[in-house]
Amino acid sequence: MLYVNERGKIAVIGKKGKLLRQDRIEEVLKRLGITLDDLIDMAILIGTDYNRGGVKGIGPKKALEIVKNKKIGQYIKYIPNYQEIKEIFKNPRVTDNYEIKLERPDIEGLKKFLIEEMDFSEKRVLPHIKKLEKIYERRKQSTLEAWF
């Protein structure tokens, strides 16, 4: 999976959620000899949050070959909502209208996600979860103390 942040850094995330590589987007595009549009097409061919699994039988190498040879048109029929997915990448919907509320963290859900789904080491995760619980408790207490 590809992730590009607002500073133009691109991260390549593996199947188990591990960071495989991080680089500047301009350097990646130059090295591969493609455009940002081509990179978006590659991501769609391989699979994204919006079309999990992508096109069967196409991995990164084949996708690169397809976009370099301008053959994406041959594969669009295999990608439901291709135009809509591409539009989301080119013009993501963003809002500044949100509110952050501090609520009790779902500790069990977090453990399950990090340890079972993302394959993080339990020994490394648990100390951080304990810190998170302490921060929440301290924050809750200081908020209550403000009333007295």
GROMACS .gro file of C-alpha atoms in nm:
model
  148
    1MET     CA    1   0.000   0.000   0.000
    2LEU     CA    2   0.121   0.349  -0.079
    3TYR     CA    3   0.081   0.648   0.146
    4VAL     CA    4   0.186   1.001   0.049
    5ASN     CA    5   0.189   1.264   0.322
    6GLU     CA    6   0.141   1.639   0.289
    7ARG     CA    7   0.518   1.698   0.276
    8GLY     CA    8   0.557   1.482  -0.034
    9LYS     CA    9   0.702   1.176   0.136
   10ILE     CA   10   0.586   0.841   0.008
   11ALA     CA   11   0.573   0.533   0.229
   12VAL     CA   12   0.538   0.179   0.101
   13ILE     CA   13   0.355  -0.037   0.353
   14GLY     CA   14   0.374  -0.418   0.336
   15LYS     CA   15   0.089  -0.666   0.377
   16LYS     CA   16   0.138  -0.691   0.754
   17GLY     CA   17   0.141  -0.314   0.796
   18LYS     CA   18   0.517  -0.280   0.821
   19LEU     CA   19   0.697   0.015   0.663
   20LEU     CA   20   0.900  -0.125   0.375
   21ARG     CA   21   1.041   0.195   0.232
   22GLN     CA   22   1.009   0.571   0.260
   23ASP     CA   23   1.123   0.826   0.003
   24ARG     CA   24   1.041   1.164  -0.155
   25ILE     CA   25   0.764   1.133  -0.413
   26GLU     CA   26   0.953   1.329  -0.680
   27GLU     CA   27   1.252   1.096  -0.650
   28VAL     CA   28   1.034   0.784  -0.674
   29LEU     CA   29   0.855   0.911  -0.985
   30LYS     CA   30   1.183   1.010  -1.150
   31ARG     CA   31   1.348   0.677  -1.066
   32LEU     CA   32   1.052   0.481  -1.204
   33GLY     CA   33   1.009   0.709  -1.506
   34ILE     CA   34   0.638   0.768  -1.441
   35THR     CA   35   0.399   1.049  -1.348
   36LEU     CA   36   0.187   1.087  -1.037
   37ASP     CA   37  -0.114   0.984  -1.248
   38ASP     CA   38   0.073   0.666  -1.344
   39LEU     CA   39   0.151   0.596  -0.978
   40ILE     CA   40  -0.218   0.631  -0.892
   41ASP     CA   41  -0.302   0.387  -1.173
   42MET     CA   42  -0.041   0.145  -1.040
   43ALA     CA   43  -0.194   0.163  -0.693
   44ILE     CA   44  -0.541   0.099  -0.835
   45LEU     CA   45  -0.414  -0.199  -1.038
   46ILE     CA   46  -0.239  -0.349  -0.735
   47GLY     CA   47  -0.519  -0.268  -0.490
   48THR     CA   48  -0.613   0.014  -0.253
   49ASP     CA   49  -0.851   0.076   0.035
   50TYR     CA   50  -1.114   0.142  -0.231
   51ASN     CA   51  -1.057  -0.173  -0.440
   52ARG     CA   52  -0.897  -0.433  -0.216
   53GLY     CA   53  -0.689  -0.690  -0.400
   54GLY     CA   54  -0.674  -0.487  -0.720
   55VAL     CA   55  -0.673  -0.673  -1.051
   56LYS     CA   56  -0.606  -1.043  -1.010
   57GLY     CA   57  -0.258  -1.141  -1.125
   58ILE     CA   58  -0.113  -0.789  -1.120
   59GLY     CA   59   0.159  -0.699  -0.876
   60PRO     CA   60   0.396  -0.401  -0.862
   61LYS     CA   61   0.622  -0.509  -1.152
   62LYS     CA   62   0.337  -0.585  -1.390
   63ALA     CA   63   0.154  -0.265  -1.290
   64LEU     CA   64   0.466  -0.059  -1.362
   65GLU     CA   65   0.497  -0.223  -1.703
   66ILE     CA   66   0.129  -0.151  -1.778
   67VAL     CA   67   0.149   0.220  -1.690
   68LYS     CA   68   0.482   0.273  -1.865
   69ASN     CA   69   0.338   0.122  -2.183
   70LYS     CA   70   0.017   0.328  -2.143
   71LYS     CA   71  -0.201   0.013  -2.138
   72ILE     CA   72  -0.419   0.102  -1.837
   73GLY     CA   73  -0.720   0.128  -2.068
   74GLN     CA   74  -0.710  -0.248  -2.124
   75TYR     CA   75  -0.758  -0.313  -1.752
   76ILE     CA   76  -1.019  -0.054  -1.655
   77LYS     CA   77  -1.300  -0.301  -1.728
   78TYR     CA   78  -1.168  -0.517  -1.441
   79ILE     CA   79  -1.179  -0.228  -1.193
   80PRO     CA   80  -1.527  -0.136  -1.069
   81ASN     CA   81  -1.553   0.241  -1.008
   82TYR     CA   82  -1.210   0.312  -1.162
   83GLN     CA   83  -1.288   0.680  -1.234
   84GLU     CA   84  -1.435   0.735  -0.888
   85ILE     CA   85  -1.133   0.574  -0.719
   86LYS     CA   86  -0.891   0.781  -0.926
   87GLU     CA   87  -1.084   1.099  -0.843
   88ILE     CA   88  -1.059   1.022  -0.470
   89PHE     CA   89  -0.681   1.003  -0.500
   90LYS     CA   90  -0.653   1.317  -0.710
   91ASN     CA   91  -0.902   1.527  -0.511
   92PRO     CA   92  -0.953   1.373  -0.167
   93ARG     CA   93  -1.242   1.501   0.040
   94VAL     CA   94  -1.097   1.683   0.338
   95THR     CA   95  -1.274   1.861   0.621
   96ASP     CA   96  -1.161   2.104   0.886
   97ASN     CA   97  -1.495   2.065   1.062
   98TYR     CA   98  -1.422   1.812   1.335
   99GLU     CA   99  -1.395   1.789   1.710
  100ILE     CA  100  -1.147   1.580   1.905
  101LYS     CA  101  -1.287   1.420   2.219
  102LEU     CA  102  -1.076   1.235   2.470
  103GLU     CA  103  -1.252   0.909   2.541
  104ARG     CA  104  -1.136   0.598   2.720
  105PRO     CA  105  -0.915   0.401   2.480
  106ASP     CA  106  -1.040   0.057   2.372
  107ILE     CA  107  -0.742  -0.124   2.525
  108GLU     CA  108  -0.852  -0.475   2.424
  109GLY     CA  109  -0.931  -0.360   2.070
  110LEU     CA  110  -0.594  -0.186   2.047
  111LYS     CA  111  -0.409  -0.496   2.170
  112LYS     CA  112  -0.596  -0.717   1.924
  113PHE     CA  113  -0.522  -0.480   1.636
  114LEU     CA  114  -0.153  -0.425   1.711
  115ILE     CA  115  -0.060  -0.776   1.825
  116GLU     CA  116  -0.288  -1.006   1.628
  117GLU     CA  117  -0.363  -0.810   1.313
  118MET     CA  118  -0.046  -0.604   1.269
  119ASP     CA  119   0.186  -0.869   1.416
  120PHE     CA  120   0.360  -0.638   1.663
  121SER     CA  121   0.546  -0.796   1.954
  122GLU     CA  122   0.333  -0.817   2.270
  123LYS     CA  123   0.642  -0.733   2.478
  124ARG     CA  124   0.684  -0.407   2.288
  125VAL     CA  125   0.315  -0.314   2.275
  126LEU     CA  126   0.212  -0.364   2.639
  127PRO     CA  127   0.442  -0.100   2.795
  128HIS     CA  128   0.308   0.160   2.551
  129ILE     CA  129  -0.050   0.060   2.626
  130LYS     CA  130   0.021   0.103   2.998
  131LYS     CA  131   0.157   0.454   2.924
  132LEU     CA  132  -0.156   0.533   2.725
  133GLU     CA  133  -0.376   0.424   3.016
  134LYS     CA  134  -0.176   0.641   3.259
  135ILE     CA  135  -0.202   0.943   3.028
  136TYR     CA  136  -0.576   0.897   3.001
  137GLU     CA  137  -0.616   0.867   3.378
  138ARG     CA  138  -0.399   1.175   3.441
  139ARG     CA  139  -0.594   1.374   3.183
  140LYS     CA  140  -0.927   1.263   3.331
  141GLN     CA  141  -0.814   1.356   3.685
  142SER     CA  142  -0.685   1.698   3.582
  143THR     CA  143  -1.015   1.770   3.407
  144LEU     CA  144  -1.212   1.673   3.719
  145GLU     CA  145  -0.982   1.878   3.940
  146ALA     CA  146  -1.060   2.186   3.732
  147TRP     CA  147  -1.414   2.180   3.878
  148PHE     CA  148  -1.292   2.225   4.238
   0.00000   0.00000   0.00000
